[in-house]
Short mmCIF file of N, CA and C in Angstrom, two decimals:
data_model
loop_
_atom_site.label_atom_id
_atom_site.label_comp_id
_atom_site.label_asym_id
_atom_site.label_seq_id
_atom_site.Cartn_x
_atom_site.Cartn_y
_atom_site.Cartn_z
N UNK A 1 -4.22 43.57 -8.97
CA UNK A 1 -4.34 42.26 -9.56
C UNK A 1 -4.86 41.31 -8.48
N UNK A 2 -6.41 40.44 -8.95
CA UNK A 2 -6.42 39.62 -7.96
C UNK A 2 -6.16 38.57 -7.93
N UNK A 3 -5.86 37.95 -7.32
CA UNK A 3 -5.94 36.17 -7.10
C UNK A 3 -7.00 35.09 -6.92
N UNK A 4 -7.16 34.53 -7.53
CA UNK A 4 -8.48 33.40 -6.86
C UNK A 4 -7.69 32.29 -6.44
N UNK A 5 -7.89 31.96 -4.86
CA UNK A 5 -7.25 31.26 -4.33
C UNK A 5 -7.09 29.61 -4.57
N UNK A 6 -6.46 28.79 -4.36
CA UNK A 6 -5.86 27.65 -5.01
C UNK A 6 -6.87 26.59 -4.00
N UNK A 7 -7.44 25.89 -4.63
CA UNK A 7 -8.08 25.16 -3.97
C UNK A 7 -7.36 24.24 -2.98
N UNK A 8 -7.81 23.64 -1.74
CA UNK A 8 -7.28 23.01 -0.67
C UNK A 8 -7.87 21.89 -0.90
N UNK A 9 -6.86 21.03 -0.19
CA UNK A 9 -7.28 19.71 -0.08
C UNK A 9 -8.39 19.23 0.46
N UNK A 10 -8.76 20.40 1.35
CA UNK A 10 -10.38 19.86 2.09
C UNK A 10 -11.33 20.05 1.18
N UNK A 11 -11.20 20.80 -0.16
CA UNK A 11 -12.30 20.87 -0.72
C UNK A 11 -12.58 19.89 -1.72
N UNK A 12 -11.45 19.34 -1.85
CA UNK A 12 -11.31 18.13 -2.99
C UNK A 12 -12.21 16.76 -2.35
N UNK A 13 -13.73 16.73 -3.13
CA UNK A 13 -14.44 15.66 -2.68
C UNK A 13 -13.84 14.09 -3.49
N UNK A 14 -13.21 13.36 -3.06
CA UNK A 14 -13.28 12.00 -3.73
C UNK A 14 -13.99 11.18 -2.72
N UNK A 15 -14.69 10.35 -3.87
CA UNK A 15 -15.74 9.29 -3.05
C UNK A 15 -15.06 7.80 -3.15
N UNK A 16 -14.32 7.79 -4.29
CA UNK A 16 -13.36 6.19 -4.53
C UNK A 16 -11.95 6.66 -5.46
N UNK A 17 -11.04 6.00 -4.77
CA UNK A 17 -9.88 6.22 -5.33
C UNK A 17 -9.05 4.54 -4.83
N UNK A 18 -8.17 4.77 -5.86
CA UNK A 18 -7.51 2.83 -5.65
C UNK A 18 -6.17 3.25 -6.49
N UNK A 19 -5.05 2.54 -6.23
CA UNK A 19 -4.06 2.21 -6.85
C UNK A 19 -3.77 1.26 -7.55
N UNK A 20 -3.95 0.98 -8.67
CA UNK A 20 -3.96 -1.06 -9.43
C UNK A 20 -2.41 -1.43 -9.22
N UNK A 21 -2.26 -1.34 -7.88
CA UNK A 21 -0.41 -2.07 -7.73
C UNK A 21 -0.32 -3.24 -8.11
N UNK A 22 0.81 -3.84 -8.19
CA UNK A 22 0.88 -5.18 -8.53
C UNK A 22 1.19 -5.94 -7.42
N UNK A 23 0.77 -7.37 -7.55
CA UNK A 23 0.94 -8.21 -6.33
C UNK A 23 2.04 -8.18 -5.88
N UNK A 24 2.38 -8.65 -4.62
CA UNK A 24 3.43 -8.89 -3.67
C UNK A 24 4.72 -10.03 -4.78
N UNK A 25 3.68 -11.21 -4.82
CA UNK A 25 4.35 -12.20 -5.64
C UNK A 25 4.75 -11.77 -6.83
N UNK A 26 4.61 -10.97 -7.32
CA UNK A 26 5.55 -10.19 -8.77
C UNK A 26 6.81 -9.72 -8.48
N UNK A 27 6.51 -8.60 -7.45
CA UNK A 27 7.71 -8.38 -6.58
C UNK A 27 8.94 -9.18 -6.33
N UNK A 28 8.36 -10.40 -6.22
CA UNK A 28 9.70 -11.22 -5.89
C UNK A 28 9.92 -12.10 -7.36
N UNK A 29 8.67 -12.11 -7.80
CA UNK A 29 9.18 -12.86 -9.58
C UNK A 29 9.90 -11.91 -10.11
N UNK A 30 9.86 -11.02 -10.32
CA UNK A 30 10.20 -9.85 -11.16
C UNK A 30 11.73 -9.80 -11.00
N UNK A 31 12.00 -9.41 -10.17
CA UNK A 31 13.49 -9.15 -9.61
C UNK A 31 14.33 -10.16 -9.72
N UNK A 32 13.59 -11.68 -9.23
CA UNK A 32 14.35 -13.29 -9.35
C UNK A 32 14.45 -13.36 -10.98
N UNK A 33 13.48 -13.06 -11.87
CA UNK A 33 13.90 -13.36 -13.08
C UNK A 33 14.79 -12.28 -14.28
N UNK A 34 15.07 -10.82 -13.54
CA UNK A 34 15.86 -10.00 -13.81
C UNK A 34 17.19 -10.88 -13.52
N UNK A 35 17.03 -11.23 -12.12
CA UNK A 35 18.62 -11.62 -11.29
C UNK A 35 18.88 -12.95 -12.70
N UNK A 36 18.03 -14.03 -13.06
CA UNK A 36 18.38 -15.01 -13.66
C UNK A 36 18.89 -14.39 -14.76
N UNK A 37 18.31 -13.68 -15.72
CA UNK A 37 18.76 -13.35 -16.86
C UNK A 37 20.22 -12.42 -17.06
N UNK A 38 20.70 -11.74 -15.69
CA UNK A 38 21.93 -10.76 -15.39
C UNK A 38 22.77 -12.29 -15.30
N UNK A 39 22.49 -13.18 -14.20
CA UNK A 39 23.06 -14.47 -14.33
C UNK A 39 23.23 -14.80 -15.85
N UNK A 40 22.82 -15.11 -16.54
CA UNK A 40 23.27 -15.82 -18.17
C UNK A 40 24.02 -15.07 -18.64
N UNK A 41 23.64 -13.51 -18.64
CA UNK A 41 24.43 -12.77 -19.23
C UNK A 41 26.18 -12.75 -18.75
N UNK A 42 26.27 -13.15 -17.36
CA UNK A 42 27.31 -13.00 -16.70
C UNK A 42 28.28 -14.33 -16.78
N UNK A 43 27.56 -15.31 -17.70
CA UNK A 43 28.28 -16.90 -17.25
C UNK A 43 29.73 -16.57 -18.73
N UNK A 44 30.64 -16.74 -17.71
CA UNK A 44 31.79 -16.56 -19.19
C UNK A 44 32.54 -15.15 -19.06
N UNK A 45 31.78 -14.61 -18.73
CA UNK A 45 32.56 -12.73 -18.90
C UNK A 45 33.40 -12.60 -17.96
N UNK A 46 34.43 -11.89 -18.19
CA UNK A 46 35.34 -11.21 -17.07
C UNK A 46 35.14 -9.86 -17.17
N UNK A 47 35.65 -9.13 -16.34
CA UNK A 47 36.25 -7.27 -16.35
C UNK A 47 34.68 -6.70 -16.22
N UNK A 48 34.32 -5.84 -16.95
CA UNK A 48 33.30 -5.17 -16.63
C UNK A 48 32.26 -5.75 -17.67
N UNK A 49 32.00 -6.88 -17.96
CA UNK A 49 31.15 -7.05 -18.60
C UNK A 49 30.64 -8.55 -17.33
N UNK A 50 31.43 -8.64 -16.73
CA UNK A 50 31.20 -9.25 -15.25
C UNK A 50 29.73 -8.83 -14.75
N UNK A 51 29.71 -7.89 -14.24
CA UNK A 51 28.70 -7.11 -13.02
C UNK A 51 28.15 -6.19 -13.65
N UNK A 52 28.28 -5.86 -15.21
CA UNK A 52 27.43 -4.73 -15.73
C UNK A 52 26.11 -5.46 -16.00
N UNK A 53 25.75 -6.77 -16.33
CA UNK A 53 24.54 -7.05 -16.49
C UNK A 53 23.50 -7.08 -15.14
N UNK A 54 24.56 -7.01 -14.23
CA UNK A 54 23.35 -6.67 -12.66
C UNK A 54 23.49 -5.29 -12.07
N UNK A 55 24.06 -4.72 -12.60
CA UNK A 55 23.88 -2.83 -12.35
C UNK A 55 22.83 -2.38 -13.31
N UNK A 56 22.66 -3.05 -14.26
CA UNK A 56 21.60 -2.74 -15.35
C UNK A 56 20.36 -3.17 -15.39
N UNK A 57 20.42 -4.56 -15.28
CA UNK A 57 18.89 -5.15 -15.08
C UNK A 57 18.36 -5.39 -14.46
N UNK A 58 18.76 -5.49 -13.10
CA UNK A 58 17.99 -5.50 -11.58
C UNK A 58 17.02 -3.93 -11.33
N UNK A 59 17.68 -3.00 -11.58
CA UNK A 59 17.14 -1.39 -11.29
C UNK A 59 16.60 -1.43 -12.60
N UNK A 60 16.88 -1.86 -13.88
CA UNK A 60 15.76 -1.90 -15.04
C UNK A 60 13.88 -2.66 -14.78
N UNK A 61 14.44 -3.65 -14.35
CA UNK A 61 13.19 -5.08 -13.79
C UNK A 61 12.10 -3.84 -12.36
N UNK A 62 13.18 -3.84 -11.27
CA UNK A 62 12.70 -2.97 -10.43
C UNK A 62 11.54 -1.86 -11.10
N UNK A 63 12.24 -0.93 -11.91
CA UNK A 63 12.11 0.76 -12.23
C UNK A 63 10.54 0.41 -13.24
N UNK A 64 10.20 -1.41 -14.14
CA UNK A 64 9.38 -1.69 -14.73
C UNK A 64 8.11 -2.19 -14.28
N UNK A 65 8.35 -2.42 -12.92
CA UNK A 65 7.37 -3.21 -12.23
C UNK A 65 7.09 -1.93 -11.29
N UNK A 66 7.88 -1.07 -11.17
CA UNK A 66 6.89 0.37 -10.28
C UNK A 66 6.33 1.30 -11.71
N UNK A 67 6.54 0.90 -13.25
CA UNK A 67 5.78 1.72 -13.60
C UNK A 67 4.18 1.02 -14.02
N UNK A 68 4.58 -0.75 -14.56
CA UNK A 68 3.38 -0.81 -14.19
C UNK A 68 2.45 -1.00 -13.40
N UNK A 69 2.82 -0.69 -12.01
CA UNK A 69 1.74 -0.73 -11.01
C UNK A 69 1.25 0.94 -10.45
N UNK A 70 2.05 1.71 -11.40
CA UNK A 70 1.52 3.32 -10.86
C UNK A 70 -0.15 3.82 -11.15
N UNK A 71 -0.31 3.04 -11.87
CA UNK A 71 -1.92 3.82 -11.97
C UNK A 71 -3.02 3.85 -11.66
N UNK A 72 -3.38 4.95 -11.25
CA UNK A 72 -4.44 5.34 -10.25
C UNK A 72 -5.89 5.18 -10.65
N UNK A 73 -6.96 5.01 -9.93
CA UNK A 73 -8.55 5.48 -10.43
C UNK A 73 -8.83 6.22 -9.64
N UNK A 74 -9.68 7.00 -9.52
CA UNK A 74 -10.43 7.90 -8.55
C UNK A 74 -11.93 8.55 -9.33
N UNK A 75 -12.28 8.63 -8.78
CA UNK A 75 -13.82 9.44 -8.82
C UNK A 75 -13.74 10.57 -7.38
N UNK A 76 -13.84 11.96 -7.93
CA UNK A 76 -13.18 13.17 -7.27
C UNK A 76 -13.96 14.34 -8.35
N UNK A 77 -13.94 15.24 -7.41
CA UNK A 77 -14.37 16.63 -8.37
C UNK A 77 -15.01 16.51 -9.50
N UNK A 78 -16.46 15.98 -9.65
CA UNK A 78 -16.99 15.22 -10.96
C UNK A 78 -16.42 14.73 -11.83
N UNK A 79 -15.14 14.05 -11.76
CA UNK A 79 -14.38 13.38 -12.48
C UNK A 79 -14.10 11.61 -12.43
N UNK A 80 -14.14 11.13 -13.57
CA UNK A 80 -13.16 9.62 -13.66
C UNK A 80 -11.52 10.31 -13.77
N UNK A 81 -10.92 9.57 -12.97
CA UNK A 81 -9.69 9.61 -13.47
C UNK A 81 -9.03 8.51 -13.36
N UNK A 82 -8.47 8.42 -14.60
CA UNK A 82 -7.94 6.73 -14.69
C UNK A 82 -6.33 7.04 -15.04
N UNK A 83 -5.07 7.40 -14.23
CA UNK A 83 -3.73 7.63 -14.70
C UNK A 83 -3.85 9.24 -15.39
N UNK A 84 -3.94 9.62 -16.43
CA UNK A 84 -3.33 10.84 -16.89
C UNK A 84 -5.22 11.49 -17.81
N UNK A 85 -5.82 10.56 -18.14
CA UNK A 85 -7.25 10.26 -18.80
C UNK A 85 -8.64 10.95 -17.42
N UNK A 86 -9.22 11.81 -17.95
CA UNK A 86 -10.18 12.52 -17.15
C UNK A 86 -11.09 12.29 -17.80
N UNK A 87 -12.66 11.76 -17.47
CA UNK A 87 -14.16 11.76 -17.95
C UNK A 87 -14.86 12.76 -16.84
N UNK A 88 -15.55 13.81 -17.36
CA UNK A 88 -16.50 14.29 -16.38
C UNK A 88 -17.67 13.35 -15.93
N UNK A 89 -18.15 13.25 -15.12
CA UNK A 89 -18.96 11.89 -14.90
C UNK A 89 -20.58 12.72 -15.71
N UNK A 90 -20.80 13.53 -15.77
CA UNK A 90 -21.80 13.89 -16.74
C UNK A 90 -22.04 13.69 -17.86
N UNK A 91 -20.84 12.83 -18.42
CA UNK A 91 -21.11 11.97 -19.76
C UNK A 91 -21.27 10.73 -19.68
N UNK A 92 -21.47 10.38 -18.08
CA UNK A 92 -21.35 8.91 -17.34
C UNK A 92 -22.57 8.00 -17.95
N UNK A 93 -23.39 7.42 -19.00
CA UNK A 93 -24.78 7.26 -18.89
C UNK A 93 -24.50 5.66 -18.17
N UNK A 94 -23.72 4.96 -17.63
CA UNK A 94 -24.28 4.11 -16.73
C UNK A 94 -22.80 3.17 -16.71
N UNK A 95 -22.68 2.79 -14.94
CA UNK A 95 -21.18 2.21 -14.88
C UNK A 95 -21.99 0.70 -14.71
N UNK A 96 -21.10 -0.31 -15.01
CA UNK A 96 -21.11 -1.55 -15.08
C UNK A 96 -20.54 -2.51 -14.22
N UNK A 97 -19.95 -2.97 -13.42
CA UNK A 97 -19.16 -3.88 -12.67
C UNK A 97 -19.50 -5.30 -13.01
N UNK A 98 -17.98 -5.28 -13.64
CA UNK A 98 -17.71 -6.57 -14.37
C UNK A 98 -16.93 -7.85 -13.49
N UNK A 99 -17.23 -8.69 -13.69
CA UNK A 99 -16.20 -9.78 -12.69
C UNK A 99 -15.33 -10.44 -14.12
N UNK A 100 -14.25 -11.27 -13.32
CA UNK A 100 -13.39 -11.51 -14.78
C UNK A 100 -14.36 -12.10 -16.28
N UNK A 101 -15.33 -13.31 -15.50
CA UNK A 101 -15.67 -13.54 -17.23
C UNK A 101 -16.90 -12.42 -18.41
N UNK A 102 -17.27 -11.44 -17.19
CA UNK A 102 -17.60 -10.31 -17.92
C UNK A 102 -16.72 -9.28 -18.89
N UNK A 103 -15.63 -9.14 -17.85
CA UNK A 103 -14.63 -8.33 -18.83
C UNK A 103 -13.61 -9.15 -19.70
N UNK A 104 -14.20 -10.24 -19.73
CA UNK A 104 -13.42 -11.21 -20.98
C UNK A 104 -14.12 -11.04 -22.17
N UNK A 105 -15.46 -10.98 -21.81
CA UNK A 105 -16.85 -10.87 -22.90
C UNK A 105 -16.47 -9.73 -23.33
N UNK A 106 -16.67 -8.18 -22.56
CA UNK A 106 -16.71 -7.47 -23.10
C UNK A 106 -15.28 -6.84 -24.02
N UNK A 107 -13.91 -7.73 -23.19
CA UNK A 107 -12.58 -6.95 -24.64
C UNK A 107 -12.68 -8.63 -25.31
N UNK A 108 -13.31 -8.90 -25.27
CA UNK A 108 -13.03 -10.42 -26.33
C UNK A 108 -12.68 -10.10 -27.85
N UNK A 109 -13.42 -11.33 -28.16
CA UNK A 109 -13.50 -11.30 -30.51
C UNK A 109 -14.45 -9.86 -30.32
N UNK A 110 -15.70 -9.42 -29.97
CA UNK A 110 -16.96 -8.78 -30.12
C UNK A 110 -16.18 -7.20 -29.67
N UNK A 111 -15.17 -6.99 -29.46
CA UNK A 111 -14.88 -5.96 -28.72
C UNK A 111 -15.00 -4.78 -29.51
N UNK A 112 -15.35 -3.67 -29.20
CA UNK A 112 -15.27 -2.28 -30.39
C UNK A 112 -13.31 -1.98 -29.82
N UNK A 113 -13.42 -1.47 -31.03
CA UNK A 113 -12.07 -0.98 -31.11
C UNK A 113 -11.49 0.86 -30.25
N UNK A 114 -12.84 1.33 -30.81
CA UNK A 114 -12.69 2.47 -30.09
C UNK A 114 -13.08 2.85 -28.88
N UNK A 115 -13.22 1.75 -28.05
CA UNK A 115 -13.13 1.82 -26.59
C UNK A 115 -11.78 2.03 -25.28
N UNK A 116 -12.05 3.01 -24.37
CA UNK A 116 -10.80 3.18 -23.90
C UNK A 116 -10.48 2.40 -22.83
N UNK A 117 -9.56 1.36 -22.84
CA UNK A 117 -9.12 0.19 -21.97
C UNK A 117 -7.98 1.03 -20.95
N UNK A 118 -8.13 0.57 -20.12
CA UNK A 118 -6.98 0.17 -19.43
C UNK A 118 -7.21 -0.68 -17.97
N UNK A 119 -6.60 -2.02 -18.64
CA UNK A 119 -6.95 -3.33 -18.43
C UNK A 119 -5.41 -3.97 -17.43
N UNK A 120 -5.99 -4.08 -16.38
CA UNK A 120 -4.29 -4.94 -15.49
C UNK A 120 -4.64 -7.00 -15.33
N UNK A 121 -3.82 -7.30 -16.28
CA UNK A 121 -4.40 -8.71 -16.18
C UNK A 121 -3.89 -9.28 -14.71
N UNK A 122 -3.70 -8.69 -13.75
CA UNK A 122 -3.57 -9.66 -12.39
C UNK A 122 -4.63 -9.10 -11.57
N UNK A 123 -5.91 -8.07 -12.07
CA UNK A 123 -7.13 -7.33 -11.50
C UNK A 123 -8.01 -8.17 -12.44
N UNK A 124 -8.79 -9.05 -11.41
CA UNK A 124 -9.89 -9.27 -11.71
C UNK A 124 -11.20 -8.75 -12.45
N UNK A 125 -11.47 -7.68 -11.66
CA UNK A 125 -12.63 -6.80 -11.42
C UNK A 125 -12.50 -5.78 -12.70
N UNK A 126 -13.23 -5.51 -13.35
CA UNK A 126 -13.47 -3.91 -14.11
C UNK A 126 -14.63 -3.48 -14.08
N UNK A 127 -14.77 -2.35 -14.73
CA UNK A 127 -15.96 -1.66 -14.45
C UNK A 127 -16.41 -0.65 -15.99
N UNK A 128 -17.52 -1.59 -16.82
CA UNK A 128 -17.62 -0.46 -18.04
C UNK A 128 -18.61 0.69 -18.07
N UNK A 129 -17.78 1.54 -18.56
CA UNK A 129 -18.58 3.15 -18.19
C UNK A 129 -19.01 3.48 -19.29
N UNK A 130 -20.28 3.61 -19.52
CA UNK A 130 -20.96 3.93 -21.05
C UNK A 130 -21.43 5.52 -21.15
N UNK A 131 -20.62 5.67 -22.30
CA UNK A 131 -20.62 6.95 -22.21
C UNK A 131 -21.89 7.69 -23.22
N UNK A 132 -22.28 8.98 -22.60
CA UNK A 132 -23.50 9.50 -23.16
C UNK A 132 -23.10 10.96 -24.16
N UNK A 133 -22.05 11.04 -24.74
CA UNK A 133 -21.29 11.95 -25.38
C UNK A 133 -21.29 11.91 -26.84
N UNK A 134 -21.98 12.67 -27.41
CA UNK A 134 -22.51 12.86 -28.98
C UNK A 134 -21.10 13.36 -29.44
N UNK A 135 -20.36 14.57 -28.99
CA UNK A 135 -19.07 14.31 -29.65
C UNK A 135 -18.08 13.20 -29.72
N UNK A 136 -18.23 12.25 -28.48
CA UNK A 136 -17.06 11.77 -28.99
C UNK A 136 -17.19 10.46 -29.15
N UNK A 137 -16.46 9.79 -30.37
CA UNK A 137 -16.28 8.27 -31.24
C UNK A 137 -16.60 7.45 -30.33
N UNK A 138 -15.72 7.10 -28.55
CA UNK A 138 -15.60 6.49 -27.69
C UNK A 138 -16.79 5.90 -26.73
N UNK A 139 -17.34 4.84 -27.22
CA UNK A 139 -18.82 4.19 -26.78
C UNK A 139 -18.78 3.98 -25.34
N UNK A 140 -17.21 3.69 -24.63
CA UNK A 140 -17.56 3.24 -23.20
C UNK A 140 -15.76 2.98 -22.67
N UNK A 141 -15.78 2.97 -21.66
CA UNK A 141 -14.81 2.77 -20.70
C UNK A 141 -14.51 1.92 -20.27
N UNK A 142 -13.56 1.22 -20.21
CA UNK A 142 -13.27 -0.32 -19.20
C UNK A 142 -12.23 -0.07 -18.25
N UNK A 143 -12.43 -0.22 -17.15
CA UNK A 143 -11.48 0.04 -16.22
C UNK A 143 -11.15 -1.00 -15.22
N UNK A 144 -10.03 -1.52 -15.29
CA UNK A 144 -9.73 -2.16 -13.78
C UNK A 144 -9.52 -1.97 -12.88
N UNK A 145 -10.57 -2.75 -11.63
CA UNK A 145 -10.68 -2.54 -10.82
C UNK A 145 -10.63 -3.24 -9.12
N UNK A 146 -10.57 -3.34 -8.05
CA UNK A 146 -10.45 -4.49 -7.63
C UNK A 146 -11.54 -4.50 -6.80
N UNK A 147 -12.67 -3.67 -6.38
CA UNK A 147 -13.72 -3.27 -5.99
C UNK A 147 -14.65 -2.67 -7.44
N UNK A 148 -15.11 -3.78 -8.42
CA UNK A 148 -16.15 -2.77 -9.21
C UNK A 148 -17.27 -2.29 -8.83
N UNK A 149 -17.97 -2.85 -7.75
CA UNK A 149 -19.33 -2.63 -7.27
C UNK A 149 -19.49 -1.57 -6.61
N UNK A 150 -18.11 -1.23 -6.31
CA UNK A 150 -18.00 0.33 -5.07
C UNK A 150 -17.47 1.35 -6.14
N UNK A 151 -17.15 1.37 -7.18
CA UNK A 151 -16.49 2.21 -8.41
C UNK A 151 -17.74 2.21 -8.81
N UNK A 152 -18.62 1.60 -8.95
CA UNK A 152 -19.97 1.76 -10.02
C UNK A 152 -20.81 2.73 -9.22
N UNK A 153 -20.74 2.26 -8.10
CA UNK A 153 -21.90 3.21 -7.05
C UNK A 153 -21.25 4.60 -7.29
N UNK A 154 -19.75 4.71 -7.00
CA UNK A 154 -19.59 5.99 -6.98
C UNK A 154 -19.67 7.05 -8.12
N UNK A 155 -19.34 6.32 -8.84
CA UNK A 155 -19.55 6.34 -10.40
C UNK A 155 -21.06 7.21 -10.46
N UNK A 156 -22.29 6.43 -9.83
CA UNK A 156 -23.39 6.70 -10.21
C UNK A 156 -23.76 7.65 -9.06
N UNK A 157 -22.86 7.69 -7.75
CA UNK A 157 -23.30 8.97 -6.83
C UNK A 157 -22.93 10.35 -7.45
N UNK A 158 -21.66 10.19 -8.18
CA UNK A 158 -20.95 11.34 -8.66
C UNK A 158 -22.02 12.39 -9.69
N UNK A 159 -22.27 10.95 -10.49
CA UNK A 159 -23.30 11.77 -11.49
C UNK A 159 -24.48 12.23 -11.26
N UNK A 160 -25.00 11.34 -10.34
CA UNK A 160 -26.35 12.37 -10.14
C UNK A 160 -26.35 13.49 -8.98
N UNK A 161 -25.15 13.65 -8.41
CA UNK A 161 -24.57 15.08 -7.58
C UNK A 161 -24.29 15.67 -8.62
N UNK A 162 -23.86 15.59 -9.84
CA UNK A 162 -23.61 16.62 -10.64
C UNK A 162 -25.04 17.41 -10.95
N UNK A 163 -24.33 18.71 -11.04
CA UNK A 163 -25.13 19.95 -11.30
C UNK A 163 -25.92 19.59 -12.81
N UNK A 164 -24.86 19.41 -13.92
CA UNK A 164 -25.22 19.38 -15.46
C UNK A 164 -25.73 18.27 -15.61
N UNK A 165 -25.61 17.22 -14.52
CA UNK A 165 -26.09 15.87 -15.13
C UNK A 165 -27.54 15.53 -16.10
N UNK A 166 -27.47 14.76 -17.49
CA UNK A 166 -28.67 14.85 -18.31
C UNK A 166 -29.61 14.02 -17.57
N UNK A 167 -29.85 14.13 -16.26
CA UNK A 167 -31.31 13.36 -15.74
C UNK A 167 -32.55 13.71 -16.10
#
């Protein structure tokens, strides 16, 4: 029985990768307005209904603000990857870099519905990826970003390094 060996990290080409974390200043809103609201809950109570509203909603507030800042972009192994969502960039037909009042235009009133967002309103920057894919419904990509101009390039290095690319 053979094995085909597991690819290594040296072979894994990424050209752009980013984390959309959330600002510093959330960090401290987030938690201050958990703490306020464990406060209201706490004005009046005795016994364990005392300190159960800050064993609960401080590590709730916390545990909400690391999930929405977990998600990733990268352009790697002819791929978009945006969080859990993969595009081969060979369906890439052309990336966009949007500044905010572009990507206001484009998810505004005019917006298609079957476009795949994922949009961080404290990121400026996105980047729409128009896709060249006869199977599927999905006209284009919007992605936030905080560098779109360096996501678009790579975007467009990826694809025309691709082997299949329709050039």
């Amino acid at each position: 029985m053979s094995r085909s060996p597991a690819p290594t990290p040296a072979t894994t080409a990424t050209t752009y990768a980013e984390r959309l974390s959330l600002p510093w200043w959330l960090w401290l809103a987030g938690p201050a307005l958990g703490g306020f609201l464990a406060l209201e809950l706490w004005l009046g109570a005795g016994g364990l209904r005392a300190w159960l509203p800050f064993v609960v909603l401080l590590p709730a507030t916390v545990a909400a603000l690391w999930w929405l800042g977990r998600v990733r972009v990268a352009v790697a192994d002819g791929e978009l990857r945006v969080d859990d969502a993969r595009l081969p960039v060979r369906f890439v037909a052309d990336a966009v870099p949007l500044d905010a009042a572009g990507r206001r235009e484009v998810l505004g009133v005019g917006a298609d519905p079957l476009a795949f967002v994922v949009q961080r309103p404290w990121i400026a920057g996105a980047v729409q990826v128009v896709l060249d894919d006869p199977a599927d419904p999905t006209p284009f990509w919007v992605v936030s970003t905080r560098d779109p101009v360096r996501l678009a390039a790579a975007l467009h290095a990826a694809r025309d390094a691709s082997p299949s690319s329709p050039a």
